[in-house]
Amino acid sequence: MDDYTPDGGADESAFGFHGTWREFAPIAFTNLLLIIVTLGIYRFWAKARERRYLWGRTRFIDERLEYTGTGMELFLGGVIVLLLFILPYLVVTQVAQGMILRGQTIWGIVLTIVPLLLIFYLMGVARFRAIRYRLGRTNWRGIRGGSDDRGFKYGWSYMWKTMAGYLAFGLGVPWSMVSLWNERWRAMSFGPMRFACSADFSPLMKRYLLFYLSPFLLIAIVVAAGAAAALGFDFGGEFDPENPPFGFMAVIIGAILLFYFGLGFIWLAYFAKFFRVVVGEMTLGDLSFEFDAKTWDWIKLGIGDVLLVVLTLGLGFVFLGYRHWKFFIIHMQAFGEVNVDDLTQSTTRRDKHGEGLLDAFDMGAI
């Protein structure tokens, strides 16, 4: 029996990333040039090329990952979605508008709502199938992952659980997110082993309530500050709404920045906790996982992304995929043992195309 213990070495993590931005830069800029020249068509092959580099520079225990997907598979996925969903959707919406203009309002509204519900359903299917596709195209020691589930049932779960989460005045969102995470990963496998995930949403509620209540708190602060500023200036003279004092305007601008950036940071604090909780409850055979990124790590990632894009006048966006993958890998941990004698090849079905729906909805797979 050949056992590997990810946590058996000194302080070495089971996951490691060995890429550098200098190696990645020629790939990123060549991809960008070819995407421009081909009017965007090359982006499918660019994505596959980028993944081959990132996967190939990622180590799990003693072996690097291998990405076996191709640009043609991604291209076919995009074409299928264009023909089966995007074009029919455009036709149906035009017909619906025409019916409304002709006075057939009820049927026009029905034709407008049905495609929107279909899109809602397909968003869930897209997220499920993207993970399924990527696992099916990820090799470690020649073994790949995947799922026999096509994701259509998950699409219904995505719909009703998301709606249930928001219908309860939004207080059910953590339950919805955690429940969907558990459901889609329980359907995945690597080799012959199924992933297990039994995360609980309860540890997330404090941070979610902070995010949930913060807009009301911020609005109250803004109103109080604005009133105080106005009244304060009024003591020294009349407050002119058409020519407000600098201090009053500073309060308003500060409040707006606080509202957007403050909410963003609070959401990051919630999301950091969410990711630690759900990944921390995942297992694969005798392996358990952990994601150790704290809120400040996510904030640094976000600030770094913004500075990279702004300081390079937008050109730095080509490095965002590299930064996010590196962030994911260096914070990922695994504990336990891998018995390679039990790790036989996956027998799950592999589609010949991938991720068209995910591209159409511009969603993240994870």
Short mmCIF file of C-alpha atoms in Angstrom, two decimals:
data_model
loop_
_atom_site.label_atom_id
_atom_site.label_comp_id
_atom_site.label_asym_id
_atom_site.label_seq_id
_atom_site.Cartn_x
_atom_site.Cartn_y
_atom_site.Cartn_z
CA MET A 1 0.00 0.00 0.00
CA ASP A 2 1.31 3.41 -0.92
CA ASP A 3 0.13 6.04 1.58
CA TYR A 4 0.73 9.77 1.44
CA THR A 5 0.20 11.99 4.46
CA PRO A 6 -0.32 15.64 3.51
CA ASP A 7 0.36 16.84 7.03
CA GLY A 8 3.22 14.49 7.65
CA GLY A 9 5.99 16.83 6.54
CA ALA A 10 7.49 19.60 8.64
CA ASP A 11 5.37 22.67 7.98
CA GLU A 12 4.83 22.01 4.29
CA SER A 13 1.30 22.39 3.06
CA ALA A 14 -0.31 19.63 1.02
CA PHE A 15 -1.00 22.26 -1.65
CA GLY A 16 1.69 24.39 -3.22
CA PHE A 17 1.89 26.90 -6.06
CA HIS A 18 5.16 27.30 -7.95
CA GLY A 19 4.23 29.79 -10.66
CA THR A 20 5.53 33.34 -11.01
CA TRP A 21 3.98 36.37 -12.64
CA ARG A 22 7.05 36.63 -14.87
CA GLU A 23 6.30 33.19 -16.32
CA PHE A 24 2.61 33.99 -16.60
CA ALA A 25 3.03 37.40 -18.26
CA PRO A 26 3.92 36.13 -21.78
CA ILE A 27 0.89 33.82 -21.68
CA ALA A 28 -1.43 36.57 -20.46
CA PHE A 29 -0.30 39.19 -22.96
CA THR A 30 -0.23 36.78 -25.90
CA ASN A 31 -3.76 35.69 -25.01
CA LEU A 32 -4.88 39.31 -24.82
CA LEU A 33 -3.38 40.12 -28.23
CA LEU A 34 -4.96 37.08 -29.88
CA ILE A 35 -8.34 37.81 -28.29
CA ILE A 36 -8.25 41.33 -29.73
CA VAL A 37 -7.13 40.15 -33.18
CA THR A 38 -9.81 37.45 -33.34
CA LEU A 39 -12.52 39.77 -31.99
CA GLY A 40 -12.92 37.69 -28.84
CA ILE A 41 -13.19 34.23 -30.38
CA TYR A 42 -9.77 33.16 -29.06
CA ARG A 43 -10.85 33.68 -25.44
CA PHE A 44 -11.91 30.01 -25.18
CA TRP A 45 -8.43 28.84 -26.13
CA ALA A 46 -6.90 31.57 -23.96
CA LYS A 47 -8.79 30.28 -20.94
CA ALA A 48 -7.62 26.70 -21.57
CA ARG A 49 -4.02 27.85 -22.03
CA GLU A 50 -4.14 29.88 -18.82
CA ARG A 51 -5.55 26.92 -16.89
CA ARG A 52 -2.90 24.55 -18.23
CA TYR A 53 -0.25 26.88 -16.78
CA LEU A 54 -1.98 27.40 -13.41
CA TRP A 55 -2.83 23.74 -12.94
CA GLY A 56 0.67 22.69 -14.04
CA ARG A 57 2.28 24.95 -11.44
CA THR A 58 0.07 23.60 -8.64
CA ARG A 59 1.32 20.76 -6.46
CA PHE A 60 -0.78 18.45 -4.32
CA ILE A 61 1.44 16.40 -2.00
CA ASP A 62 4.03 15.00 -4.38
CA GLU A 63 2.49 15.51 -7.79
CA ARG A 64 1.45 18.49 -9.88
CA LEU A 65 -2.04 18.85 -11.27
CA GLU A 66 -2.77 18.58 -14.96
CA TYR A 67 -5.55 20.37 -16.84
CA THR A 68 -6.76 18.34 -19.80
CA GLY A 69 -9.54 20.60 -21.07
CA THR A 70 -9.25 22.23 -24.48
CA GLY A 71 -10.25 25.50 -26.04
CA MET A 72 -12.40 23.64 -28.55
CA GLU A 73 -14.50 22.12 -25.73
CA LEU A 74 -15.09 25.56 -24.24
CA PHE A 75 -15.86 26.97 -27.69
CA LEU A 76 -18.44 24.23 -28.37
CA GLY A 77 -20.03 24.94 -24.98
CA GLY A 78 -20.34 28.61 -25.93
CA VAL A 79 -21.84 27.79 -29.36
CA ILE A 80 -24.41 25.41 -27.84
CA VAL A 81 -25.52 28.01 -25.32
CA LEU A 82 -25.72 30.65 -28.05
CA LEU A 83 -27.91 28.49 -30.28
CA LEU A 84 -30.10 26.84 -27.64
CA PHE A 85 -30.56 29.63 -25.12
CA ILE A 86 -29.34 33.11 -26.04
CA LEU A 87 -30.84 33.39 -29.54
CA PRO A 88 -34.21 31.82 -28.52
CA TYR A 89 -34.30 34.16 -25.52
CA LEU A 90 -33.80 37.22 -27.73
CA VAL A 91 -36.53 36.03 -30.10
CA VAL A 92 -39.00 35.33 -27.28
CA THR A 93 -38.43 38.72 -25.64
CA GLN A 94 -39.02 40.48 -28.97
CA VAL A 95 -42.22 38.52 -29.48
CA ALA A 96 -43.32 39.37 -25.93
CA GLN A 97 -42.78 43.09 -26.51
CA GLY A 98 -44.72 42.87 -29.76
CA MET A 99 -47.65 41.16 -28.02
CA ILE A 100 -47.72 43.80 -25.30
CA LEU A 101 -47.75 46.58 -27.91
CA ARG A 102 -50.69 44.87 -29.67
CA GLY A 103 -52.68 44.73 -26.47
CA GLN A 104 -52.07 41.08 -25.63
CA THR A 105 -50.62 42.17 -22.31
CA ILE A 106 -51.15 39.01 -20.27
CA TRP A 107 -49.52 36.72 -22.82
CA GLY A 108 -46.75 39.25 -23.33
CA ILE A 109 -46.03 39.32 -19.60
CA VAL A 110 -46.09 35.52 -19.46
CA LEU A 111 -43.61 35.34 -22.32
CA THR A 112 -41.40 37.84 -20.46
CA ILE A 113 -41.47 36.06 -17.10
CA VAL A 114 -41.00 32.47 -18.33
CA PRO A 115 -37.56 33.11 -19.91
CA LEU A 116 -36.45 34.94 -16.77
CA LEU A 117 -37.41 31.92 -14.64
CA LEU A 118 -35.58 29.69 -17.10
CA ILE A 119 -32.46 31.85 -16.76
CA PHE A 120 -32.76 31.66 -12.97
CA TYR A 121 -32.91 27.85 -13.20
CA LEU A 122 -30.01 27.67 -15.65
CA MET A 123 -27.79 29.80 -13.40
CA GLY A 124 -27.85 26.96 -10.87
CA VAL A 125 -27.24 24.34 -13.55
CA ALA A 126 -24.33 26.41 -14.87
CA ARG A 127 -22.58 26.59 -11.51
CA PHE A 128 -23.01 22.85 -10.94
CA ARG A 129 -21.82 21.82 -14.38
CA ALA A 130 -18.81 24.14 -14.28
CA ILE A 131 -17.45 22.37 -11.18
CA ARG A 132 -18.28 19.01 -12.76
CA TYR A 133 -16.42 19.97 -15.95
CA ARG A 134 -13.34 21.29 -14.15
CA LEU A 135 -13.08 18.21 -11.94
CA GLY A 136 -13.44 16.04 -15.03
CA ARG A 137 -10.55 17.87 -16.66
CA THR A 138 -8.28 17.89 -13.59
CA ASN A 139 -5.80 15.04 -13.27
CA TRP A 140 -3.68 14.14 -10.26
CA ARG A 141 -1.44 11.10 -10.69
CA GLY A 142 -3.50 10.38 -13.80
CA ILE A 143 -6.76 10.25 -11.81
CA ARG A 144 -9.57 12.66 -12.57
CA GLY A 145 -12.77 13.78 -10.85
CA GLY A 146 -16.32 14.36 -12.03
CA SER A 147 -19.94 13.53 -11.35
CA ASP A 148 -22.64 11.37 -12.91
CA ASP A 149 -25.21 13.97 -11.90
CA ARG A 150 -26.05 16.28 -14.83
CA GLY A 151 -27.02 19.16 -12.53
CA PHE A 152 -30.64 19.53 -13.69
CA LYS A 153 -32.06 18.62 -10.27
CA TYR A 154 -29.61 21.02 -8.65
CA GLY A 155 -31.03 23.79 -10.84
CA TRP A 156 -34.42 23.38 -9.11
CA SER A 157 -32.75 23.38 -5.70
CA TYR A 158 -30.89 26.55 -6.67
CA MET A 159 -34.18 28.23 -7.54
CA TRP A 160 -36.27 27.38 -4.50
CA LYS A 161 -33.52 27.62 -1.92
CA THR A 162 -32.37 31.01 -3.22
CA MET A 163 -35.95 32.31 -3.26
CA ALA A 164 -36.62 30.89 0.21
CA GLY A 165 -33.50 32.58 1.51
CA TYR A 166 -34.60 36.01 0.26
CA LEU A 167 -38.31 35.63 0.99
CA ALA A 168 -37.58 35.47 4.72
CA PHE A 169 -36.54 39.17 4.55
CA GLY A 170 -33.12 37.98 3.39
CA LEU A 171 -32.37 36.33 6.72
CA GLY A 172 -32.23 32.88 5.11
CA VAL A 173 -29.38 33.72 2.73
CA PRO A 174 -26.63 32.02 4.83
CA TRP A 175 -28.76 28.86 5.04
CA SER A 176 -29.35 28.98 1.28
CA MET A 177 -25.64 29.46 0.45
CA VAL A 178 -24.44 26.71 2.78
CA SER A 179 -27.16 24.26 1.77
CA LEU A 180 -26.42 24.71 -1.94
CA TRP A 181 -22.68 24.36 -1.32
CA ASN A 182 -23.26 21.04 0.52
CA GLU A 183 -25.58 19.77 -2.19
CA ARG A 184 -23.35 20.42 -5.18
CA TRP A 185 -20.16 19.09 -3.57
CA ARG A 186 -21.86 15.94 -2.30
CA ALA A 187 -22.62 15.15 -5.94
CA MET A 188 -18.92 15.42 -6.92
CA SER A 189 -16.22 12.79 -6.74
CA PHE A 190 -12.53 12.30 -7.40
CA GLY A 191 -11.53 8.89 -8.61
CA PRO A 192 -13.95 6.45 -6.92
CA MET A 193 -14.39 8.62 -3.81
CA ARG A 194 -17.28 11.00 -3.24
CA PHE A 195 -16.84 14.38 -1.61
CA ALA A 196 -18.74 14.82 1.66
CA CYS A 197 -19.78 18.16 3.08
CA SER A 198 -22.00 18.82 6.09
CA ALA A 199 -21.43 22.50 6.81
CA ASP A 200 -23.83 24.34 9.15
CA PHE A 201 -24.93 27.93 8.56
CA SER A 202 -25.23 28.81 12.28
CA PRO A 203 -21.61 30.02 12.70
CA LEU A 204 -22.21 32.54 9.89
CA MET A 205 -25.22 34.32 11.36
CA LYS A 206 -23.37 36.88 13.52
CA ARG A 207 -21.37 38.23 10.59
CA TYR A 208 -24.36 38.04 8.28
CA LEU A 209 -26.50 40.02 10.72
CA LEU A 210 -23.74 42.63 10.90
CA PHE A 211 -23.90 42.93 7.10
CA TYR A 212 -27.70 42.77 7.11
CA LEU A 213 -28.14 45.55 9.68
CA SER A 214 -25.22 47.76 8.64
CA PRO A 215 -27.14 49.64 5.87
CA PHE A 216 -29.77 50.75 8.41
CA LEU A 217 -27.03 51.77 10.84
CA LEU A 218 -25.12 53.65 8.14
CA ILE A 219 -28.26 55.45 6.98
CA ALA A 220 -29.00 56.50 10.56
CA ILE A 221 -25.44 57.80 10.92
CA VAL A 222 -25.67 59.71 7.64
CA VAL A 223 -28.98 61.30 8.59
CA ALA A 224 -27.71 62.24 12.04
CA ALA A 225 -24.43 63.61 10.69
CA GLY A 226 -26.16 65.57 7.95
CA ALA A 227 -28.65 67.04 10.37
CA ALA A 228 -25.92 67.90 12.86
CA ALA A 229 -23.83 69.52 10.16
CA ALA A 230 -26.77 71.54 8.87
CA LEU A 231 -27.82 72.63 12.34
CA GLY A 232 -24.23 73.43 13.26
CA PHE A 233 -23.80 75.75 10.34
CA ASP A 234 -27.16 77.22 11.05
CA PHE A 235 -25.85 78.57 14.38
CA GLY A 236 -23.35 80.74 12.54
CA GLY A 237 -25.73 81.85 9.85
CA GLU A 238 -28.43 80.49 7.58
CA PHE A 239 -27.95 77.17 5.85
CA ASP A 240 -28.31 77.60 2.11
CA PRO A 241 -29.33 74.28 0.44
CA GLU A 242 -28.29 75.63 -2.98
CA ASN A 243 -24.83 76.54 -1.74
CA PRO A 244 -24.08 74.12 1.11
CA PRO A 245 -20.94 74.63 3.19
CA PHE A 246 -17.84 72.51 2.50
CA GLY A 247 -18.19 70.66 5.80
CA PHE A 248 -21.70 69.55 4.96
CA MET A 249 -20.62 68.26 1.54
CA ALA A 250 -17.65 66.48 3.14
CA VAL A 251 -20.05 64.67 5.46
CA ILE A 252 -22.23 63.55 2.53
CA ILE A 253 -19.26 62.36 0.42
CA GLY A 254 -17.73 60.59 3.39
CA ALA A 255 -21.04 58.90 4.11
CA ILE A 256 -21.38 57.66 0.53
CA LEU A 257 -17.82 56.25 0.54
CA LEU A 258 -18.44 54.69 3.94
CA PHE A 259 -21.66 53.15 2.68
CA TYR A 260 -20.12 51.44 -0.34
CA PHE A 261 -16.66 50.55 1.00
CA GLY A 262 -17.96 49.76 4.48
CA LEU A 263 -20.57 47.38 3.13
CA GLY A 264 -17.98 45.80 0.86
CA PHE A 265 -15.59 45.15 3.73
CA ILE A 266 -18.37 43.77 5.94
CA TRP A 267 -19.47 41.45 3.12
CA LEU A 268 -15.86 40.28 2.74
CA ALA A 269 -15.77 39.52 6.48
CA TYR A 270 -18.90 37.39 6.03
CA PHE A 271 -17.61 35.69 2.88
CA ALA A 272 -14.23 34.90 4.49
CA LYS A 273 -16.05 33.16 7.32
CA PHE A 274 -18.38 31.39 4.87
CA PHE A 275 -15.47 29.97 2.89
CA ARG A 276 -13.64 28.79 6.02
CA VAL A 277 -16.79 27.10 7.34
CA VAL A 278 -17.86 25.29 4.17
CA VAL A 279 -14.37 24.17 3.11
CA GLY A 280 -13.60 23.12 6.67
CA GLU A 281 -16.48 20.64 6.59
CA MET A 282 -15.44 18.98 3.33
CA THR A 283 -13.86 15.54 3.20
CA LEU A 284 -12.72 13.18 0.47
CA GLY A 285 -12.12 9.69 1.77
CA ASP A 286 -9.71 10.11 4.70
CA LEU A 287 -8.77 13.62 3.62
CA SER A 288 -10.20 16.72 5.26
CA PHE A 289 -9.75 20.26 4.01
CA GLU A 290 -9.27 23.72 5.46
CA PHE A 291 -9.18 27.22 3.99
CA ASP A 292 -7.23 29.55 6.28
CA ALA A 293 -7.70 32.96 4.62
CA LYS A 294 -8.89 35.57 7.12
CA THR A 295 -10.90 38.69 6.35
CA TRP A 296 -7.76 40.80 6.03
CA ASP A 297 -6.36 38.38 3.44
CA TRP A 298 -9.50 38.84 1.30
CA ILE A 299 -9.33 42.62 1.75
CA LYS A 300 -5.69 42.66 0.63
CA LEU A 301 -6.64 40.55 -2.40
CA GLY A 302 -9.44 42.96 -3.32
CA ILE A 303 -7.35 46.10 -2.78
CA GLY A 304 -4.50 44.54 -4.77
CA ASP A 305 -6.89 43.77 -7.65
CA VAL A 306 -8.18 47.34 -7.72
CA LEU A 307 -4.70 48.90 -7.56
CA LEU A 308 -3.39 46.53 -10.24
CA VAL A 309 -6.18 47.43 -12.65
CA VAL A 310 -6.21 51.17 -11.89
CA LEU A 311 -2.43 51.73 -11.91
CA THR A 312 -2.03 49.84 -15.21
CA LEU A 313 -4.98 51.70 -16.79
CA GLY A 314 -6.95 48.45 -17.00
CA LEU A 315 -4.24 46.29 -18.56
CA GLY A 316 -3.54 44.51 -15.28
CA PHE A 317 -6.87 42.65 -15.44
CA VAL A 318 -5.04 39.91 -17.37
CA PHE A 319 -3.31 38.96 -14.09
CA LEU A 320 -6.49 38.66 -11.99
CA GLY A 321 -7.00 34.99 -12.79
CA TYR A 322 -3.40 34.27 -11.78
CA ARG A 323 -3.75 36.22 -8.51
CA HIS A 324 -7.04 34.53 -7.57
CA TRP A 325 -5.81 31.01 -8.32
CA LYS A 326 -2.61 31.61 -6.30
CA PHE A 327 -4.67 33.01 -3.41
CA PHE A 328 -6.93 29.97 -3.47
CA ILE A 329 -4.07 27.46 -3.52
CA ILE A 330 -1.79 29.03 -0.90
CA HIS A 331 -4.66 29.20 1.61
CA MET A 332 -5.92 25.67 0.93
CA GLN A 333 -4.86 22.94 3.35
CA ALA A 334 -5.47 19.18 3.49
CA PHE A 335 -5.08 16.74 6.35
CA GLY A 336 -5.24 12.98 6.52
CA GLU A 337 -4.04 10.20 4.28
CA VAL A 338 -4.37 9.26 0.63
CA ASN A 339 -4.31 5.57 -0.09
CA VAL A 340 -3.34 5.48 -3.75
CA ASP A 341 -4.23 1.77 -3.96
CA ASP A 342 -7.85 2.77 -3.43
CA LEU A 343 -7.61 5.72 -5.80
CA THR A 344 -8.68 4.15 -9.05
CA GLN A 345 -9.79 6.05 -12.11
CA SER A 346 -13.14 7.82 -12.11
CA THR A 347 -15.87 6.22 -14.18
CA THR A 348 -18.08 9.31 -14.26
CA ARG A 349 -19.29 10.53 -17.61
CA ARG A 350 -17.43 13.43 -19.22
CA ASP A 351 -19.16 15.92 -21.49
CA LYS A 352 -17.47 16.91 -24.72
CA HIS A 353 -18.11 20.59 -24.13
CA GLY A 354 -17.88 22.84 -21.14
CA GLU A 355 -18.89 25.95 -19.25
CA GLY A 356 -20.92 27.70 -21.94
CA LEU A 357 -23.68 28.48 -19.46
CA LEU A 358 -21.22 29.80 -16.90
CA ASP A 359 -19.71 32.14 -19.47
CA ALA A 360 -23.17 33.31 -20.53
CA PHE A 361 -24.11 34.24 -16.97
CA ASP A 362 -20.62 35.49 -16.06
CA MET A 363 -20.61 33.51 -12.80
CA GLY A 364 -17.83 32.05 -10.71
CA ALA A 365 -17.79 28.28 -10.51
CA ILE A 366 -16.87 28.09 -6.82
#
